[in-house]
XYZ file of C-alpha atoms in Angstrom:
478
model
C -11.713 -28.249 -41.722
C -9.242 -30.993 -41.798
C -6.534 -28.475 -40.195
C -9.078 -27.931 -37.442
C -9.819 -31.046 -37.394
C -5.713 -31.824 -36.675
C -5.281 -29.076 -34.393
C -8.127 -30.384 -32.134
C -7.027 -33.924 -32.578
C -3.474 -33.119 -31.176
C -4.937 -30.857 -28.370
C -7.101 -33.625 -27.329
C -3.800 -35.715 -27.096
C -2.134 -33.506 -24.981
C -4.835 -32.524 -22.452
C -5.783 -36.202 -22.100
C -2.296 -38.313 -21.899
C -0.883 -39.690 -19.070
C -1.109 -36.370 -16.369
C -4.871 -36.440 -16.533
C -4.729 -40.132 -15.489
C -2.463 -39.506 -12.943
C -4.392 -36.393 -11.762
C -7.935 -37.893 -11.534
C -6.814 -41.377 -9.671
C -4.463 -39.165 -7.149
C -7.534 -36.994 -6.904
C -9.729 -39.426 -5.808
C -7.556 -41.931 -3.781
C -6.599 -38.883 -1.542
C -10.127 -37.709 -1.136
C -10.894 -41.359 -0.556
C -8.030 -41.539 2.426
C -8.546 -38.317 3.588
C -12.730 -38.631 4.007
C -12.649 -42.113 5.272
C -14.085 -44.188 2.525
C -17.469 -42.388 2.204
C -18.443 -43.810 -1.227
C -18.192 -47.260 0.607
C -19.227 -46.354 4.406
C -22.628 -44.850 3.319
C -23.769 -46.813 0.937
C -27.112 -47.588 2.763
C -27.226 -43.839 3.653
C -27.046 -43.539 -0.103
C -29.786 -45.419 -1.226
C -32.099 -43.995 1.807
C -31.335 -40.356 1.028
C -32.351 -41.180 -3.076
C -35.904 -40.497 -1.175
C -35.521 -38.151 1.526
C -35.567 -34.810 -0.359
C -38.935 -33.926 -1.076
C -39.666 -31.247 -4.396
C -39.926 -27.088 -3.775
C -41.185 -24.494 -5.818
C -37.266 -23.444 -6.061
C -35.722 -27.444 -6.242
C -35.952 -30.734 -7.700
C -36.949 -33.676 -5.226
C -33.414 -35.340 -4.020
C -34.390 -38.315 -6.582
C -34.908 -36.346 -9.407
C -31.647 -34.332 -8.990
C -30.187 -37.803 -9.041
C -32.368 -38.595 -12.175
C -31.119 -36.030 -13.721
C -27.700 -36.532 -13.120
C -27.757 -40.229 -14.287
C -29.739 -38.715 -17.467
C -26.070 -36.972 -18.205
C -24.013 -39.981 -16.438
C -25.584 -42.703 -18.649
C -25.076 -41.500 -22.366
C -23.720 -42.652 -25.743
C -20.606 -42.906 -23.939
C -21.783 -46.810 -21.797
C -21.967 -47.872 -25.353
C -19.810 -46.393 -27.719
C -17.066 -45.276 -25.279
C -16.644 -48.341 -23.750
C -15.739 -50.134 -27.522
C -13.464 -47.621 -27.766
C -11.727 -47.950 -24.461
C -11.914 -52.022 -25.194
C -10.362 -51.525 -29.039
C -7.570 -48.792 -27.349
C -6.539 -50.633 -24.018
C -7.933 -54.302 -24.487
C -10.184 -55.955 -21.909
C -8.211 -54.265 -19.248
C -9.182 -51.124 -19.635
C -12.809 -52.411 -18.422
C -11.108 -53.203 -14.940
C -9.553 -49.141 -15.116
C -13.450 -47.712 -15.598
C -14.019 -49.634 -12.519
C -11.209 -47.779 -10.306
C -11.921 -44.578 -11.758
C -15.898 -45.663 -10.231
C -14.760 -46.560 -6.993
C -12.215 -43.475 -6.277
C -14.168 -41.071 -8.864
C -17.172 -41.434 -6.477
C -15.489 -39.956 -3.839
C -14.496 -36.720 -6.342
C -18.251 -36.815 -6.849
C -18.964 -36.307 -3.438
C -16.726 -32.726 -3.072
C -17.721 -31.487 -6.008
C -21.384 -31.997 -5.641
C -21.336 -31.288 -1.844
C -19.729 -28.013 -2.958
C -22.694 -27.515 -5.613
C -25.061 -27.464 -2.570
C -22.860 -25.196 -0.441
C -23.027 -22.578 -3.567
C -26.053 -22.943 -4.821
C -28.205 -19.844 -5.327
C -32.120 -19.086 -5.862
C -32.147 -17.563 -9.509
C -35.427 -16.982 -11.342
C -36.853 -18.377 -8.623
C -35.275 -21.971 -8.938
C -32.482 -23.531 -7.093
C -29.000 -22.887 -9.511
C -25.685 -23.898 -8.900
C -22.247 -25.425 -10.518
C -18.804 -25.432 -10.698
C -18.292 -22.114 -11.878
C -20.148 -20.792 -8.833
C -18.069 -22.606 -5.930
C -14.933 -21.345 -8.463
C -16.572 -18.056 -8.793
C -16.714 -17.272 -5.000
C -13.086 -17.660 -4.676
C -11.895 -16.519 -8.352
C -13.847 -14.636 -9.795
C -11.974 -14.353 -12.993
C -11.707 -17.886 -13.138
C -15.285 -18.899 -12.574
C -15.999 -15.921 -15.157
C -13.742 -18.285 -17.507
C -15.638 -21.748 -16.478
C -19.284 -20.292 -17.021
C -18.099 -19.208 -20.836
C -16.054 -22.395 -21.559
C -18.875 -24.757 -20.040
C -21.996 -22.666 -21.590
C -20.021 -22.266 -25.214
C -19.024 -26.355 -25.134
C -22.103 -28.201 -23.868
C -24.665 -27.274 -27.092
C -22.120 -27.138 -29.663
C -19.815 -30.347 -28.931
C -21.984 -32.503 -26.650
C -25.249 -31.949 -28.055
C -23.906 -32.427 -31.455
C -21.749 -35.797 -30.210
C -24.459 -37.654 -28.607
C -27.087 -36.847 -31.662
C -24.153 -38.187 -33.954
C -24.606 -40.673 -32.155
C -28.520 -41.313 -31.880
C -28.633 -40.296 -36.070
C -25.994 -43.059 -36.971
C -27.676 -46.204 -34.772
C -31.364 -45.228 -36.181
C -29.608 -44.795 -39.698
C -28.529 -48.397 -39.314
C -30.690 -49.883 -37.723
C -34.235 -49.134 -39.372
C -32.209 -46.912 -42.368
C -34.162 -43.821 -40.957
C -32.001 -40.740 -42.910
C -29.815 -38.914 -40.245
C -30.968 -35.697 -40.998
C -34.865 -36.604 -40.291
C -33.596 -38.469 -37.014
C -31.978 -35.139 -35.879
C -35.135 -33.044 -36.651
C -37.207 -35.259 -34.906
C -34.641 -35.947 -31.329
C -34.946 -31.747 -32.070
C -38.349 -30.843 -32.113
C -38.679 -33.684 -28.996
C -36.053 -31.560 -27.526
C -37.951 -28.349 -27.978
C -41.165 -29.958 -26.124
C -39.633 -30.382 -23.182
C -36.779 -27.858 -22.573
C -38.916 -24.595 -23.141
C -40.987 -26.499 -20.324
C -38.422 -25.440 -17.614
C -36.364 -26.990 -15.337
C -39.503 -29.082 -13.564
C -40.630 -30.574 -16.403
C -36.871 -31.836 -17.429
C -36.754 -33.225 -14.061
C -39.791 -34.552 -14.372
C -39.205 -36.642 -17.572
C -35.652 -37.497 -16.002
C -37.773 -39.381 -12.876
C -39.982 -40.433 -15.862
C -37.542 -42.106 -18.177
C -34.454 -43.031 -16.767
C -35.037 -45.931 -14.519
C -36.448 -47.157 -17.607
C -34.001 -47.091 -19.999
C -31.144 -47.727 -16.985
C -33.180 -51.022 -16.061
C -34.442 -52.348 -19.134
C -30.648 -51.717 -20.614
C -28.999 -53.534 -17.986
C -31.514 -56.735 -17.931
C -31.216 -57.359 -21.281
C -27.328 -57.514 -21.475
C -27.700 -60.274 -18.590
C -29.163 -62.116 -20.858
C -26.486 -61.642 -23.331
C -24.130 -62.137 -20.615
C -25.939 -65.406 -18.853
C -26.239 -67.160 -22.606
C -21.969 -66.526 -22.559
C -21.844 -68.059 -18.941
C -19.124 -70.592 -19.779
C -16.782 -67.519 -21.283
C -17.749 -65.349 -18.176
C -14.860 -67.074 -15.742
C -12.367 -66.189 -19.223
C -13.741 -62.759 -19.240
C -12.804 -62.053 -15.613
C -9.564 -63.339 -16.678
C -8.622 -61.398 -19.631
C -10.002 -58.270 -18.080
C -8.011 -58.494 -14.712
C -4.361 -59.624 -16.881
C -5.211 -56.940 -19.453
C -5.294 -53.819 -16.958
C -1.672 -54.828 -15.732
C -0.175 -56.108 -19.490
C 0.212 -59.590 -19.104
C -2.147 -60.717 -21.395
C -0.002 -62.139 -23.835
C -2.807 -63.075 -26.291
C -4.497 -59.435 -26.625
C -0.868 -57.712 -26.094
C -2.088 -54.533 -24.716
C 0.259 -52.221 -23.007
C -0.966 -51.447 -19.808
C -0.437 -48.186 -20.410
C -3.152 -48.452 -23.396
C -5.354 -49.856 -20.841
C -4.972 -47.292 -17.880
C -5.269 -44.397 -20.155
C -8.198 -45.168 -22.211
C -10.227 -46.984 -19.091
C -9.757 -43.443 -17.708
C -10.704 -41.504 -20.215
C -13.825 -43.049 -20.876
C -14.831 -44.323 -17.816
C -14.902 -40.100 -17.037
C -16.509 -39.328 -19.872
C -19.350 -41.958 -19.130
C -20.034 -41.194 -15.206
C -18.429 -37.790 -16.111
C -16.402 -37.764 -12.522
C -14.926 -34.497 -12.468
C -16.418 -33.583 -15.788
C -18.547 -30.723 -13.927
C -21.638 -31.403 -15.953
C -23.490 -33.073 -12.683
C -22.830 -30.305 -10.775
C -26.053 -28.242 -11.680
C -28.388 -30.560 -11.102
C -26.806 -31.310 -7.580
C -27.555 -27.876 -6.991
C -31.204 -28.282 -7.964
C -32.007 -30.634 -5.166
C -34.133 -29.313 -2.341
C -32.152 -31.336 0.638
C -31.670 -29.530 4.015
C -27.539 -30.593 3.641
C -25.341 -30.478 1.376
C -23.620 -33.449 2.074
C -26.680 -35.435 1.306
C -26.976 -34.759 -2.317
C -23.077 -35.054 -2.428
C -23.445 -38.719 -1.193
C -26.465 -39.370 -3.651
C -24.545 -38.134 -6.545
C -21.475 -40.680 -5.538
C -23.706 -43.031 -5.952
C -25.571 -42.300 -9.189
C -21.659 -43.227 -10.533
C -21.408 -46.635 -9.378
C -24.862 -46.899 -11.080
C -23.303 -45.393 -14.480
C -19.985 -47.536 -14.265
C -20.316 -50.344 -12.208
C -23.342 -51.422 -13.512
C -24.782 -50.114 -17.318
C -21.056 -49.774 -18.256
C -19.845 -53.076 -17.122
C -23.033 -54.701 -18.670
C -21.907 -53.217 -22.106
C -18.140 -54.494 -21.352
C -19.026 -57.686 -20.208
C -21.564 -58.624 -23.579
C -18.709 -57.583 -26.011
C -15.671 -59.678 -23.960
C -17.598 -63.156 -22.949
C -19.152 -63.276 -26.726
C -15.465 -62.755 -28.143
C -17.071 -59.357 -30.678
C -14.372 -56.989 -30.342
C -10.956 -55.753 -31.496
C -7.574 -54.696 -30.077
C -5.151 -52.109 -31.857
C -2.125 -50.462 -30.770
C -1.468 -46.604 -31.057
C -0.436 -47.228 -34.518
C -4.167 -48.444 -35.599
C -2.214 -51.792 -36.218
C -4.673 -54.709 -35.229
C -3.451 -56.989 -32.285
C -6.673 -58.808 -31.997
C -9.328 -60.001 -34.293
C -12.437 -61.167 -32.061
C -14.864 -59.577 -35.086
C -12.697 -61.646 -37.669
C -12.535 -58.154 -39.721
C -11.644 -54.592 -39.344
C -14.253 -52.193 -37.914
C -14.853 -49.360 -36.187
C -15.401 -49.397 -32.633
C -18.781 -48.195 -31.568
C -22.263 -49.270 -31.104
C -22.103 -51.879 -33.864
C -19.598 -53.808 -31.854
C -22.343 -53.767 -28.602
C -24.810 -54.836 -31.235
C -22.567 -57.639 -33.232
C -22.613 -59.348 -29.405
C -26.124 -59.046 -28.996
C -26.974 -60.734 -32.253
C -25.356 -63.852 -31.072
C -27.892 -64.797 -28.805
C -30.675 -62.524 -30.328
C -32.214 -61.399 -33.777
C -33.320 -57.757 -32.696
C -29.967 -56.393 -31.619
C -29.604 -53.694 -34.176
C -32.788 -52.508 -33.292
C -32.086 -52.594 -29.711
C -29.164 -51.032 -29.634
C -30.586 -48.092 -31.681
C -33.475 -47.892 -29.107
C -30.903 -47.640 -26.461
C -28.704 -44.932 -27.821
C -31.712 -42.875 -28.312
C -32.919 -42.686 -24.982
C -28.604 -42.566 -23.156
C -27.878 -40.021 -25.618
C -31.639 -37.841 -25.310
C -31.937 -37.872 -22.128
C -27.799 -37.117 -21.670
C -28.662 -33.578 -24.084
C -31.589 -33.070 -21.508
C -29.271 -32.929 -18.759
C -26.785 -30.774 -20.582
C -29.334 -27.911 -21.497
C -30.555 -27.803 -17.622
C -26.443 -27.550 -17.293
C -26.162 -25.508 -19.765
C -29.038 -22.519 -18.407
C -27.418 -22.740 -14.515
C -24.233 -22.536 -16.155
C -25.255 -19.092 -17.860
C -27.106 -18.317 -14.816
C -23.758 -17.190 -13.490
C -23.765 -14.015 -14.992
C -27.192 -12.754 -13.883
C -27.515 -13.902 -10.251
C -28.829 -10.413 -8.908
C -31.650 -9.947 -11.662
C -32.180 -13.694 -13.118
C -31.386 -14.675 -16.030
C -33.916 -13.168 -18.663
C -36.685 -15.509 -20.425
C -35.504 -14.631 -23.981
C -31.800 -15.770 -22.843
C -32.832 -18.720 -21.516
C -35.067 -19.782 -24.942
C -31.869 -18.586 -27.212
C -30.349 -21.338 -25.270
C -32.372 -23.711 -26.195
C -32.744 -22.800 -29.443
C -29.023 -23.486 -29.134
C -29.189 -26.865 -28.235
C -31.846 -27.776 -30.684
C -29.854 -26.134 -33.513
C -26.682 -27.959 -32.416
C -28.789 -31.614 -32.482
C -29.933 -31.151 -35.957
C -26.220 -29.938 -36.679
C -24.691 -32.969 -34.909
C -27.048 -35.588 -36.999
C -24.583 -35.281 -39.771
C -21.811 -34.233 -38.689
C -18.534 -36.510 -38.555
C -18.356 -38.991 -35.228
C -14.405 -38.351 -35.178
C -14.295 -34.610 -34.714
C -17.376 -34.772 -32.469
C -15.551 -36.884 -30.276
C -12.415 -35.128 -30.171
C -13.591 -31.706 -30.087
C -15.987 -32.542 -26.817
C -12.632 -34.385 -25.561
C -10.826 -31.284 -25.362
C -13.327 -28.915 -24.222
C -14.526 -30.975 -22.031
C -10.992 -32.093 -20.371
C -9.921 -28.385 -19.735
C -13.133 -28.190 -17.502
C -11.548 -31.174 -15.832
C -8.023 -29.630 -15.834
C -9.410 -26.720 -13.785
C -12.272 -28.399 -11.726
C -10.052 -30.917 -10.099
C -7.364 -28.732 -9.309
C -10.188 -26.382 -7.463
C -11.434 -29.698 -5.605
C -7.835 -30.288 -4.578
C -7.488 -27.260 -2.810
C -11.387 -27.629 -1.563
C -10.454 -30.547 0.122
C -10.558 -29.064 3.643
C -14.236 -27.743 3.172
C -15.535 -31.009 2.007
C -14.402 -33.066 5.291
C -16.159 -30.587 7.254
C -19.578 -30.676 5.432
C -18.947 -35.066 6.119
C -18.114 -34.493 9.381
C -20.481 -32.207 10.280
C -23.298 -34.593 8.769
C -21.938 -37.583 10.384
C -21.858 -35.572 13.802
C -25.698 -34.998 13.513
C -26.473 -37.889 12.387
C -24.607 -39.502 15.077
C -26.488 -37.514 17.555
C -29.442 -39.159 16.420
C -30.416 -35.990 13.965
C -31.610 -35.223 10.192
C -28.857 -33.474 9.122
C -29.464 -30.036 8.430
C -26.974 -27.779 7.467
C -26.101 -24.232 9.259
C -24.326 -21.628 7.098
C -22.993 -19.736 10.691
C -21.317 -22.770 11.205
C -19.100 -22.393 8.087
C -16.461 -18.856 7.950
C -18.117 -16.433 6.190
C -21.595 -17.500 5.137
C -24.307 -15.504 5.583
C -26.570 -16.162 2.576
C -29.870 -18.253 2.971
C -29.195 -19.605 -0.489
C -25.869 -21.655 1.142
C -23.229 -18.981 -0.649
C -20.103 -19.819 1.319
C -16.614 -17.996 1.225
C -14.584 -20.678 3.466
């Protein structure tokens, strides 16, 4: 185990250094250039399409696809992840999660426009994904995605974000992980075997909750800290370019790990919000692309800048260099980074931040395995899109996923982490580079929405209009 446990480690360090950063920013900034600022032009259009897609017998509603997607978005990683990218690249790497929002939302837009354009009716519901746009150009290579995507979402990120939910209600009300895991399992269970409308349905349900109630209560953290805010601003602006003499992070440190996690957290690029883009019953593609852009800014901009913001103005964090050396003490002691950190910054203006926090990662990191599964089941989808994908497959899945969340209660944070790093950044390796050369295709499903919209029409897209597309359920070769 602890070879594995090396091996993965050092994989992770490879597929993640400084390439990936320079990959995903270059990425977005040209899509950005190239597309004319959509993420920032159609904002309004954004928020008006969240409830313009109305519910099918084969699709979610536009809002719940959205839902759904900030059920994955908005996971263990706006809590944990963003300690670690603070202990790994100071402060600064706050102001990194914020670039990667701003450009990343733009990467959102292709590859969820390109969801739509692929999507297919399977069983009977709406199904879609990376592996399908990849599949109808490389077939080999979308064979590749579907088994890489279906074999790492239950067995690394089911397992990472129970880790996560076992060790918060372990410390918080001293609940045995084990128990929590049978219990965020048999939850699970109730609504999965439900089907995809019920999992959108408790995404609709449940997430503007927890999103909300999250965000309002680490104002309050934040407002009680308002004298340190102005020093916060500071320290997180010098830190992302290294001249922050009293933290000392390189700016490397910063760039890197405000990269990392800030795509881990929105998961821009990551592929995983790709399905339920799919799932939405919108009469354009380029509608749910621009709704999905905007579920990021609501994943990094806001939840993860909330957790950010409580642990720099209340001074309850910790800086090391790649050695593990400590550069800065905010905690006054050693410890690891992770929800206890969020928590520790709570408790200095309230009593009940344990228990909070705990609350909090139960219902990010649930609802995040929620998402996954529906991911997971379009994922596998791929290889039975002329007879559906049989019931029996479909419930071995989710036995799958519930087996993995009882596995994950006890299993160690470290490898969990790493292991879902590296799986999950070779689906990044290859989706990007896809996007890249997809670029053309996305600026004419904008254009072509902007033209009709411009002509005073709803959008509504017209598969003649693209080279090659014949199928009713949007399957494009351009």
């Amino acid at each position: 185990m602890e070879r594995l446990s090396d091996f993965v480690g050092t994989a992770n360090g490879i597929i993640w250094s400084t390439p990936m950063l320079i990959l995903c920013l270059c990425a977005g900034t040209i899509f950005t250039i190239v597309m004319g600022a959509p993420q920032i032009r159609h904002i309004p259009n954004m928020i008006k399409l969240l409830f313009n897609g109305k519910a099918s017998e084969e699709g979610l509603s536009s809002f719940q696809a959205f839902a759904l997607a900030i059920a994955g978005r908005v996971g263990v990683g706006n809590i944990a992840g963003v300690a670690t990218a603070v202990c790994m690249g100071g402060p600064g790497a706050i102001f990194w999660m914020w670039v990667i929002a701003i450009v990343g939302s733009a990467t959102s837009f292709v590859e969820c426009s390109l969801s739509q354009l692929h999507k297919r009716t399977i069983n009977g519901e709406y199904r879609g994904g990376w592996m399908y746009y990849i599949g109808d150009h490389y077939k080999a290579i979308g064979t590749f995605a579907a088994v890489l995507f279906s074999v790492t979402m239950p067995f690394t990120q089911s397992s990472l974000h129970t880790n996560a939910i076992s060790s918060a209600m372990h410390s918080a009300f001293g609940i045995p992980k084990i128990a929590v895991g049978i219990v965020v399992a048999a939850i699970l269970a109730l609504i999965v075997f439900g089907g995809a409308k019920r999992i959108g349905r408790v995404a609709e349900l449940v997430v503007p909750f927890m999103s909300i109630g999250y965000i309002l209560v680490s104002l309050i953290i934040i407002l009680a800290h308002a004298s340190e805010v102005p020093e916060g601003f500071r320290a997180i602006f010098t830190g992302a370019f290294g001249q922050d003499q009293v933290i000392g992070a390189a700016m490397g440190s910063a760039m890197i790990w405000g990269t990392k996690r800030a795509i881990f957290s929105s998961e821009t690029g990551l592929t995983t919000a790709t399905a339920s883009a799919a799932s939405a019953n919108v009469s354009h593609p380029a509608k749910q692309g621009l709704v999905q852009a905007f579920s990021i800014y609501i994943d990094t901009l806001f939840v993860c800048t909330a957790t950010g913001l409580m642990l720099v103005v209340s001074g309850c964090y910790n800086v090391q260099d790649e050695s593990g050396k400590l550069i800065f003490m905010g905690l006054g002691k050693a410890m690891e980074a992770g929800p206890i950190w969020v928590q520790r910054a709570m408790e200095t203006v309230v009593p009940w931040g344990g228990p909070f926090i705990a609350i909090a990662i139960f219902f990010f990191g649930f609802t995040s395995i929620m998402n996954h599964n529906y991911s997971t089941i379009s994922g596998v989808g791929y290889f039975f899109q002329k007879n559906g994908t049989p019931k029996w497959f479909e419930n071995a899945i989710n036995l799958c996923f519930v087996g993995g969340v009882i596995f994950g209660s006890t299993t160690s944070a470290e490898f969990a982490w790493d292991l879902g790093d590296t799986f999950l950044g070779t689906c990044v390796w290859i989706n990007y580079i896809f996007l890249l050369m997809s670029t053309g295709v996305a600026i004419k499903l904008l254009r072509d929405f902007e033209q009709q919209q411009k002509n005073g029409i709803d959008p509504v897209f017209e598969p003649e209009g693209f080279k090659g597309s014949s199928s009713k359920d949007r399957k494009s070769v351009v």
